[in-house]
Short mmCIF file of C-alpha atoms and ligand atoms in Angstrom, two decimals:
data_model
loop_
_atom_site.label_atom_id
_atom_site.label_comp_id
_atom_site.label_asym_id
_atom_site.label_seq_id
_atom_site.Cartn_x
_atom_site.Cartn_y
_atom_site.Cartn_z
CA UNK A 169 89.95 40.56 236.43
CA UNK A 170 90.94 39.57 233.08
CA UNK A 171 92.56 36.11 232.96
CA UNK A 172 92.53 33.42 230.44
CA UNK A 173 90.98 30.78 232.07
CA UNK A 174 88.30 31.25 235.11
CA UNK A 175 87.41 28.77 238.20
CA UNK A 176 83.99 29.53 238.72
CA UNK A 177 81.52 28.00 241.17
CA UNK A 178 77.64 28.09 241.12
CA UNK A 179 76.06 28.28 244.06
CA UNK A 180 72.55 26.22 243.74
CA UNK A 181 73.87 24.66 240.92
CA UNK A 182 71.39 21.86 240.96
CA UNK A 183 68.21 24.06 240.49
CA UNK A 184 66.04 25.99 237.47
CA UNK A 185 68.70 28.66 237.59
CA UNK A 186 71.48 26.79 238.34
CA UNK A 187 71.07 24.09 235.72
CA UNK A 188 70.67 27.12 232.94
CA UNK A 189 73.69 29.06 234.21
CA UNK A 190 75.70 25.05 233.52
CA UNK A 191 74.31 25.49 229.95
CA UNK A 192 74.87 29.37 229.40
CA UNK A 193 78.54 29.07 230.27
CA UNK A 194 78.71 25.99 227.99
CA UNK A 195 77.34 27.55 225.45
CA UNK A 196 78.26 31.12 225.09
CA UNK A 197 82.22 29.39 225.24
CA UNK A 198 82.63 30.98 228.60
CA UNK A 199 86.13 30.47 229.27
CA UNK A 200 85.51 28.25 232.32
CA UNK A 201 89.27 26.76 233.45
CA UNK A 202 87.15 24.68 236.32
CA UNK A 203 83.62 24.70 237.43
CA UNK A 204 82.66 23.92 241.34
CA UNK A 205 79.04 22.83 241.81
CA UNK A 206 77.54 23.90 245.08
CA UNK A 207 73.74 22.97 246.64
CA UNK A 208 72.75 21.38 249.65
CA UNK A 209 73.56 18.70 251.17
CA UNK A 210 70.49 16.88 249.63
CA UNK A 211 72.60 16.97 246.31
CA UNK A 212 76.36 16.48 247.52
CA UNK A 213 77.43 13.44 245.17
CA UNK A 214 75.01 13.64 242.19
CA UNK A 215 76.70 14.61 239.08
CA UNK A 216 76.25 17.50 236.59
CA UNK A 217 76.70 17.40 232.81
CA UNK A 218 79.38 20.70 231.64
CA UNK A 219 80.78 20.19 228.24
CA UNK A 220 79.65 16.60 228.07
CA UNK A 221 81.65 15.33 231.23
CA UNK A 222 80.07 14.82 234.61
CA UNK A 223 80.73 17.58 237.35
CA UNK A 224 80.29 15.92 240.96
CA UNK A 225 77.71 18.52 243.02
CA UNK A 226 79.59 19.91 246.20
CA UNK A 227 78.11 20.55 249.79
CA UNK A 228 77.91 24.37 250.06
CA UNK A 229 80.20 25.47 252.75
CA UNK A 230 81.85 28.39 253.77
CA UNK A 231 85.80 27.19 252.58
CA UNK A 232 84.20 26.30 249.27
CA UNK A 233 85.45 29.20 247.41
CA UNK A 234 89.07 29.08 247.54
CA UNK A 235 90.78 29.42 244.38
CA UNK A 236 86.87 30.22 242.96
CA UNK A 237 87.38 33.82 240.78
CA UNK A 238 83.78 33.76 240.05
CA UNK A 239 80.63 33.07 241.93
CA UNK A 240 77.30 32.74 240.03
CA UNK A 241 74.76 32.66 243.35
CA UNK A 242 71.68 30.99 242.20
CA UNK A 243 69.64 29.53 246.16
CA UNK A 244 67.88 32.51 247.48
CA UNK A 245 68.39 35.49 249.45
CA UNK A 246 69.20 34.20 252.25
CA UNK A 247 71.92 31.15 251.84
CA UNK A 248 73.51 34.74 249.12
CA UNK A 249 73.54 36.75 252.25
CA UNK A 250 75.14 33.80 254.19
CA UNK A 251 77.94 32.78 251.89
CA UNK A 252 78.79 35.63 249.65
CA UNK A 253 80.76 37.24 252.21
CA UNK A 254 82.91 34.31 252.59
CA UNK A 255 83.11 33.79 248.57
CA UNK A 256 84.12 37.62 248.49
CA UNK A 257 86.71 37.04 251.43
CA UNK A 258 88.02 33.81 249.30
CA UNK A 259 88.77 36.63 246.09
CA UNK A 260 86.02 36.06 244.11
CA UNK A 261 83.46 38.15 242.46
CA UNK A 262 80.03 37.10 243.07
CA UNK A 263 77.19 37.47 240.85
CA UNK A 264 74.06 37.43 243.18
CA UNK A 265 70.55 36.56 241.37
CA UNK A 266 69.05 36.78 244.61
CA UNK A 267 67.14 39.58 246.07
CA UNK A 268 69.37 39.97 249.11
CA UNK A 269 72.11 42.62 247.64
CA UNK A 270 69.94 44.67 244.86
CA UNK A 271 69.25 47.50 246.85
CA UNK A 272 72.54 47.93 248.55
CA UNK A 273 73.98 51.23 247.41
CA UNK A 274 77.38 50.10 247.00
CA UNK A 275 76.35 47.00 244.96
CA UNK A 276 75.90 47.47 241.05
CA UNK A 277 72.49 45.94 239.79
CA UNK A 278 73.36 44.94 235.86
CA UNK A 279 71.54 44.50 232.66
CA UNK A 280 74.20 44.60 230.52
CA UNK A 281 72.67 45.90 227.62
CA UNK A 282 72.01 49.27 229.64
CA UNK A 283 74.55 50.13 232.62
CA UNK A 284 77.86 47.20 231.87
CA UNK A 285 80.02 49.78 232.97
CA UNK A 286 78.12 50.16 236.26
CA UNK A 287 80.14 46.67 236.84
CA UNK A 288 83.21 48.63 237.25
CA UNK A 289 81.81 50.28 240.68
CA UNK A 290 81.78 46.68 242.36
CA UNK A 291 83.44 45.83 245.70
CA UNK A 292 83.49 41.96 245.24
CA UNK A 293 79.19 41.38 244.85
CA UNK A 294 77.24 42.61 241.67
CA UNK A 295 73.41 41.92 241.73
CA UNK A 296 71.45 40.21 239.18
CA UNK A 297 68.12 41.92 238.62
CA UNK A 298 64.62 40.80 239.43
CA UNK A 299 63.68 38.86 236.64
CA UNK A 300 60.73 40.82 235.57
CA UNK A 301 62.15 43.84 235.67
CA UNK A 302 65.13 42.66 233.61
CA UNK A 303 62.18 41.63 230.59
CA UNK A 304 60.80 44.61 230.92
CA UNK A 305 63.95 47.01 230.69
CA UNK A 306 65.22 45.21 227.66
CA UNK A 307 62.05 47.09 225.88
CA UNK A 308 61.75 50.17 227.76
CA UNK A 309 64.98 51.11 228.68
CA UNK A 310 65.54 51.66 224.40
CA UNK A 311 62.27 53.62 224.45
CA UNK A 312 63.32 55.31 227.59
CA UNK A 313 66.81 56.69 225.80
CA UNK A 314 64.76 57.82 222.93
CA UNK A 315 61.79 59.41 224.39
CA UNK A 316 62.29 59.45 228.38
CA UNK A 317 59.91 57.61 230.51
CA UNK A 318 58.21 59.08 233.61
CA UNK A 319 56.19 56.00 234.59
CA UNK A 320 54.33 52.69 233.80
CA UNK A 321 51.34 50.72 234.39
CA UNK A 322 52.02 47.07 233.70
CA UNK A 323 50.63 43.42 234.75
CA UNK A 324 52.89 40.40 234.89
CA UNK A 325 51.94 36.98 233.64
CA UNK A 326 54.83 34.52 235.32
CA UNK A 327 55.60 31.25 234.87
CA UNK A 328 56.17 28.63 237.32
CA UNK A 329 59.25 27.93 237.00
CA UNK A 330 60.72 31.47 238.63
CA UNK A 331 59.30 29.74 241.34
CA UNK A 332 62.07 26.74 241.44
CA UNK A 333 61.83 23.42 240.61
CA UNK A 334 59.20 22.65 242.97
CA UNK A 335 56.56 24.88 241.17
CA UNK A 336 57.63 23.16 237.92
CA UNK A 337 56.56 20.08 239.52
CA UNK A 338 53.15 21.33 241.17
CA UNK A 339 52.35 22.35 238.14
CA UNK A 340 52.66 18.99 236.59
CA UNK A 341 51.36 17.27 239.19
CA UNK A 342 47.92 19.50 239.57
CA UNK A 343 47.00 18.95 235.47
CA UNK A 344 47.44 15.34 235.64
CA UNK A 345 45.23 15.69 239.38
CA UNK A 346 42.81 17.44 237.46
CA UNK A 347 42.48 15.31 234.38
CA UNK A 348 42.28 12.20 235.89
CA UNK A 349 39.72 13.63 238.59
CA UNK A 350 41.58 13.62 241.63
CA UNK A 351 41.95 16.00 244.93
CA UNK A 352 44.73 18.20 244.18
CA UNK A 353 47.35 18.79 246.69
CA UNK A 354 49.24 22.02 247.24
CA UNK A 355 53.13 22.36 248.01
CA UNK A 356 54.11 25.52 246.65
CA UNK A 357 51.55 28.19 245.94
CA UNK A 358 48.74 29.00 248.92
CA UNK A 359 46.11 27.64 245.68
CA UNK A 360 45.90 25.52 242.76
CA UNK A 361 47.77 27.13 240.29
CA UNK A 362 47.06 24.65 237.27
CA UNK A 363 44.11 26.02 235.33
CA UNK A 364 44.33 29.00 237.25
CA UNK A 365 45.84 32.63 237.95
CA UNK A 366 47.28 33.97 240.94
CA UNK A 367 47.19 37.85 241.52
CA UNK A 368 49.57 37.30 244.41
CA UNK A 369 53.95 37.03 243.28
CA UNK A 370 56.21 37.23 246.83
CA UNK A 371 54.93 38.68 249.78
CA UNK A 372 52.49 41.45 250.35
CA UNK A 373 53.61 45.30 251.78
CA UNK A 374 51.54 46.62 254.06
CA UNK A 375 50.58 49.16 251.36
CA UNK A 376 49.02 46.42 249.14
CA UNK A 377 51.42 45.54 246.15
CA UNK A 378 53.74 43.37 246.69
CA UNK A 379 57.23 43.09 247.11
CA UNK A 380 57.69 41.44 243.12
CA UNK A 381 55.54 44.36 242.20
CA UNK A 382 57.34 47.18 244.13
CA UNK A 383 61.02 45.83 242.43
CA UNK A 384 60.28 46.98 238.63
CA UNK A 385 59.82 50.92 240.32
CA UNK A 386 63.03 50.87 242.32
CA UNK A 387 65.06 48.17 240.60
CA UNK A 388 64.02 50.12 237.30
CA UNK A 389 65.12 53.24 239.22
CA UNK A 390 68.77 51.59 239.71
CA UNK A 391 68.93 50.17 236.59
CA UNK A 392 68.38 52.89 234.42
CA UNK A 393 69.67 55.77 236.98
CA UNK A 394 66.36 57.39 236.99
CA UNK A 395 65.56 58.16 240.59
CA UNK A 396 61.81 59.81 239.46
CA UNK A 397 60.70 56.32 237.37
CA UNK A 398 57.06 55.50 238.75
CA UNK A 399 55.76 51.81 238.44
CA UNK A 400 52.30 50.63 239.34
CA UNK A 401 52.07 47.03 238.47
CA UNK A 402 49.87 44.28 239.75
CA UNK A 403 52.20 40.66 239.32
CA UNK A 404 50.00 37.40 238.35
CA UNK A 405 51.36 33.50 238.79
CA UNK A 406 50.18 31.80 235.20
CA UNK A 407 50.33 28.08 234.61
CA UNK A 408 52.80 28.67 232.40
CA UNK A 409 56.39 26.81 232.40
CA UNK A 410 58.81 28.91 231.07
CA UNK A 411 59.00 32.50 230.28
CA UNK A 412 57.22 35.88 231.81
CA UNK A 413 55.25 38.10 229.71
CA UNK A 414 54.55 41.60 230.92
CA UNK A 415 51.71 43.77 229.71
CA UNK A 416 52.81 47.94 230.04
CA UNK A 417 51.73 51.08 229.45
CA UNK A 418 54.26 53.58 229.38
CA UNK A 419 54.01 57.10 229.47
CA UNK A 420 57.16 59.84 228.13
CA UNK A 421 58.01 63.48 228.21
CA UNK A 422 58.81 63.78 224.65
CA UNK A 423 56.01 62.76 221.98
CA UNK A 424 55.80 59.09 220.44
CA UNK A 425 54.73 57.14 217.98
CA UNK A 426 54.13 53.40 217.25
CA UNK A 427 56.50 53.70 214.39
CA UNK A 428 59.11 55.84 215.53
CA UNK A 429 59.35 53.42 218.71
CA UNK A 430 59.29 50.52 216.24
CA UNK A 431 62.45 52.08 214.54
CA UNK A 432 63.96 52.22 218.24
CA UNK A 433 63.03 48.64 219.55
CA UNK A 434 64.47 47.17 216.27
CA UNK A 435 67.66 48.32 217.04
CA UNK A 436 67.44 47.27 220.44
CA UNK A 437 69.79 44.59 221.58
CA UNK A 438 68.70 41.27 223.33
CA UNK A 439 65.54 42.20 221.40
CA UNK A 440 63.11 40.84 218.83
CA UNK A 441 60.27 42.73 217.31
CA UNK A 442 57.17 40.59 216.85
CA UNK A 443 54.44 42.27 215.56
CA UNK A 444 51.96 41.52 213.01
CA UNK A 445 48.91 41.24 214.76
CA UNK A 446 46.96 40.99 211.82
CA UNK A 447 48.83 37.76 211.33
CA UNK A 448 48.72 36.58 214.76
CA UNK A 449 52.38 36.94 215.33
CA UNK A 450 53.07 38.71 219.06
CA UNK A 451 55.41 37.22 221.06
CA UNK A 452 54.04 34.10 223.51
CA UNK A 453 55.71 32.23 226.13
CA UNK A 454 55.86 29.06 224.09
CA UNK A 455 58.15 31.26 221.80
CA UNK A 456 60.59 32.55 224.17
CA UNK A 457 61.56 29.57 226.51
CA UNK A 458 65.16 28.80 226.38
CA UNK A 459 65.63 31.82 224.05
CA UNK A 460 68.16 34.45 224.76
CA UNK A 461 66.66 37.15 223.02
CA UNK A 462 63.29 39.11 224.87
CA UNK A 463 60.37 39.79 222.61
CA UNK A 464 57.87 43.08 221.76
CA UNK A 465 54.49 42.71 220.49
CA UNK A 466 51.14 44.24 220.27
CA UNK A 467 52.75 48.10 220.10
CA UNK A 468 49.58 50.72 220.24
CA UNK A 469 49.20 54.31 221.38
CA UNK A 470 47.52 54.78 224.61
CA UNK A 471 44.23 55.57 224.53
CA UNK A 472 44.10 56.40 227.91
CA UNK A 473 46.72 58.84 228.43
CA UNK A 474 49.19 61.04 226.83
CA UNK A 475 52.42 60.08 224.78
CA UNK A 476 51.83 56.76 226.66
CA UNK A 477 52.82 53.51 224.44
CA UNK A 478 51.17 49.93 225.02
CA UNK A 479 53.36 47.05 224.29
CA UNK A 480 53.40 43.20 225.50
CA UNK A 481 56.83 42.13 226.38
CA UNK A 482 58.04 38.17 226.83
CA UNK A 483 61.12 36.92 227.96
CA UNK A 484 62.22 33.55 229.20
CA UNK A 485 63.06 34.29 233.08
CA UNK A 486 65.66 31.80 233.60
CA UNK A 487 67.72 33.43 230.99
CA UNK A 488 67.64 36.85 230.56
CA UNK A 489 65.51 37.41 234.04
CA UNK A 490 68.60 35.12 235.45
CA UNK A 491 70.85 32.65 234.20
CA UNK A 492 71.62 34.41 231.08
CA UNK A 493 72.29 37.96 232.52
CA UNK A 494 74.25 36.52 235.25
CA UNK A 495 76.82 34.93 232.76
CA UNK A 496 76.97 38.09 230.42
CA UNK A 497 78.03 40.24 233.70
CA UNK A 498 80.52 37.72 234.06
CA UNK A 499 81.54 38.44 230.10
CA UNK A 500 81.91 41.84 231.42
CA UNK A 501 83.92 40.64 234.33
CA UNK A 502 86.07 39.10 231.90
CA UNK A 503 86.27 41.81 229.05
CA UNK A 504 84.47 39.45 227.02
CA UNK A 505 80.93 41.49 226.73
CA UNK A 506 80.07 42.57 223.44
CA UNK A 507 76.68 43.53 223.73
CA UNK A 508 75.38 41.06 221.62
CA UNK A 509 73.01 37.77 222.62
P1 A2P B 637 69.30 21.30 246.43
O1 A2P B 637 68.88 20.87 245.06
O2 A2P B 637 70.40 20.49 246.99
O3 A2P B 637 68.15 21.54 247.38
P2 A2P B 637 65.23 26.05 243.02
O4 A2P B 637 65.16 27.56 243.00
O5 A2P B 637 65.02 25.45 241.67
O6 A2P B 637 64.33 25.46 244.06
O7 A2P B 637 66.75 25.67 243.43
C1 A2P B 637 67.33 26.11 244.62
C2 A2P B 637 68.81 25.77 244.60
O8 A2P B 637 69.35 26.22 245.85
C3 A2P B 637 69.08 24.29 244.53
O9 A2P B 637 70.31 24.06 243.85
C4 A2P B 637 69.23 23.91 245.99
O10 A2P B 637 70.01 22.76 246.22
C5 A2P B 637 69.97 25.11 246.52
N1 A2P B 637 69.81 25.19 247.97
C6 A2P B 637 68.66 25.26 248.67
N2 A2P B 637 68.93 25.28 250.01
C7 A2P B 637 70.27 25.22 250.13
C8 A2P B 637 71.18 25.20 251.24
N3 A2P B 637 70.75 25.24 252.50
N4 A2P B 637 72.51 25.13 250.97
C9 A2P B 637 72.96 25.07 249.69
N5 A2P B 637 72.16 25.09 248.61
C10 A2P B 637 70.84 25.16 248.82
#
């Protein structure tokens, strides 16, 4: 699907995703010939900025898509299962951030600084990764090439904002509750998330983790074509805005060091080594939102196990865990991917 110009539509155009996938196209040049805004009909009417010109916010509806070559799907799993059919039937390639397509066998599930040419495979949907996972491959998958992974222990520390715009705005509205000494009311999260943590990201399995946790082991699986990749992780809600960090331990068949994976991660791309502990310099949150690039931090040995690596990996969610990804899959779409942020 190479053409000059592209009519693309994003579906949920009007939230955290959706608003960062208007910006990503704008400015990575995408070649966008027209852009359809889709959302509820809440939003039908309002109007979008795109290359400094309002964009009027469509009612989603199933004859929205014709003439659309690309879909960017950005409103949750199930309005993706819904309408991507009929986007697909209209002749356009959708790029689903949802969870609703990942695991389907004949859907490719992209990062494309590790499988792009998985795109190829696609029969009208490509999935966007969980936006954890995505952070967390940008650093291991390099590592992984070099000196093979066989599994990970990691913990999550997620902002808000993967939750939607809502969260964003319980999270504002609980501080200033607190501060000024008021009863704080709850929307989003089953607690108070401001000036707290939640061990508890999507719904629980009847085994215990939950589903958030249970994507890095067989989205990571997909991803990197290793069906025998373990992950034990335990996912925590921070009162953070923007941007997921991820604590892991990894352990790998072939011996490591912190400076031979070093030599590997700073050659990684859609990465950024920072760390200089003994200068306080590791990546944060703070330092990643609305950054393209993913950072690693804190690299140490394991002292728990062998040829296992620690490292502290951040990334800001709505980008590469979203927004960003999904418009570099659509560079590969186009022939436009150079593996570069
Ligand atoms: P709207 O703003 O009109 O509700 P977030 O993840 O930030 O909460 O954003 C969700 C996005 O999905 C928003 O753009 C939202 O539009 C859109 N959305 C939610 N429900 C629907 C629906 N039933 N039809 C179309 N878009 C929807």
């Amino acid at each position: 699907m190479k053409h000059r110009q592209y009519h693309v539509a994003i579906v949920g155009a009007t939230g955290a995703v959706g608003i960062e996938m208007i910006a990503t196209l704008e400015k990575r040049r995408f070649p966008v010939g027209k852009l359809t805004l889709l959302a509820s009909a809440r939003s039908a009417g309002k109007a979008l900025k795109f290359r400094g010109r309002p964009v009027v916010v469509r009612e989603l509806t199933k004859d929205a898509f014709i003439g659309v070559d690309i879909a960017l799907f950005s409103a949750g799993g199930s309005i993706s299962k819904e309408y991507a059919p009929a986007a697909v039937d209209a002749g356009a390639v959708v790029v689903d951030n949802s969870s609703a397509f990942r695991m389907d066998p004949s859907v490719p599930l992209v990062v494309p600084e590790i499988n792009a040419a998985d795109v190829r495979h696609h029969g009208g949907i490509i999935a966007n990764p969980n936006c954890t996972t995505a952070i967390t491959l940008m650093a291991l998958h390099p590592l992984h090439r070099a000196f093979g992974v066989t599994r990970i222990f990691a913990s999550s520390y997620q902002a808000v904002s993967g939750t939607g715009a809502k969260a964003i705005e319980e999270l504002e509205r609980q501080v200033s509750q607190t501060v000024r000494g008021k009863p704080i009311t709850k929307e989003v999260y089953p607690h108070q998330i401001a000036f707290n943590v939640l061990p508890h990201v999507d719904s629980f399995l009847p085994d215990g983790y939950t589903n958030e946790e249970m994507k890095m082991q067989n989205e990571g699986r997909k991803i990197m074509g290793l069906p025998a990749f373990r992950a034990s992780v335990t996912c925590v809600r921070v009162p953070v805005f923007r941007a997921h960090s991820i604590a892991v331990s990894a352990e790998f068949k072939k011996p490591v060091s912190v400076s031979a994976a070093l030599k590997v991660l700073k050659r990684a791309p859609g990465l950024d080594v920072v760390d200089a502990p003994s200068s306080a310099r590791y990546p944060m949150p703070l330092n990643v939102a609305g950054k393209y690039n993913c950072e690693v931090g804190r690299l140490r040995m394991d002292c728990a196990m062998k040829n296992g690596l620690c490292f502290w990996v951040a990334g800001d969610q709505l980008l590469k865990g979203a927004a960003l990804n999904a418009v570099q899959i659509a560079e590969v779409l186009a022939g436009r991917w150079k593996n570069r942020t």
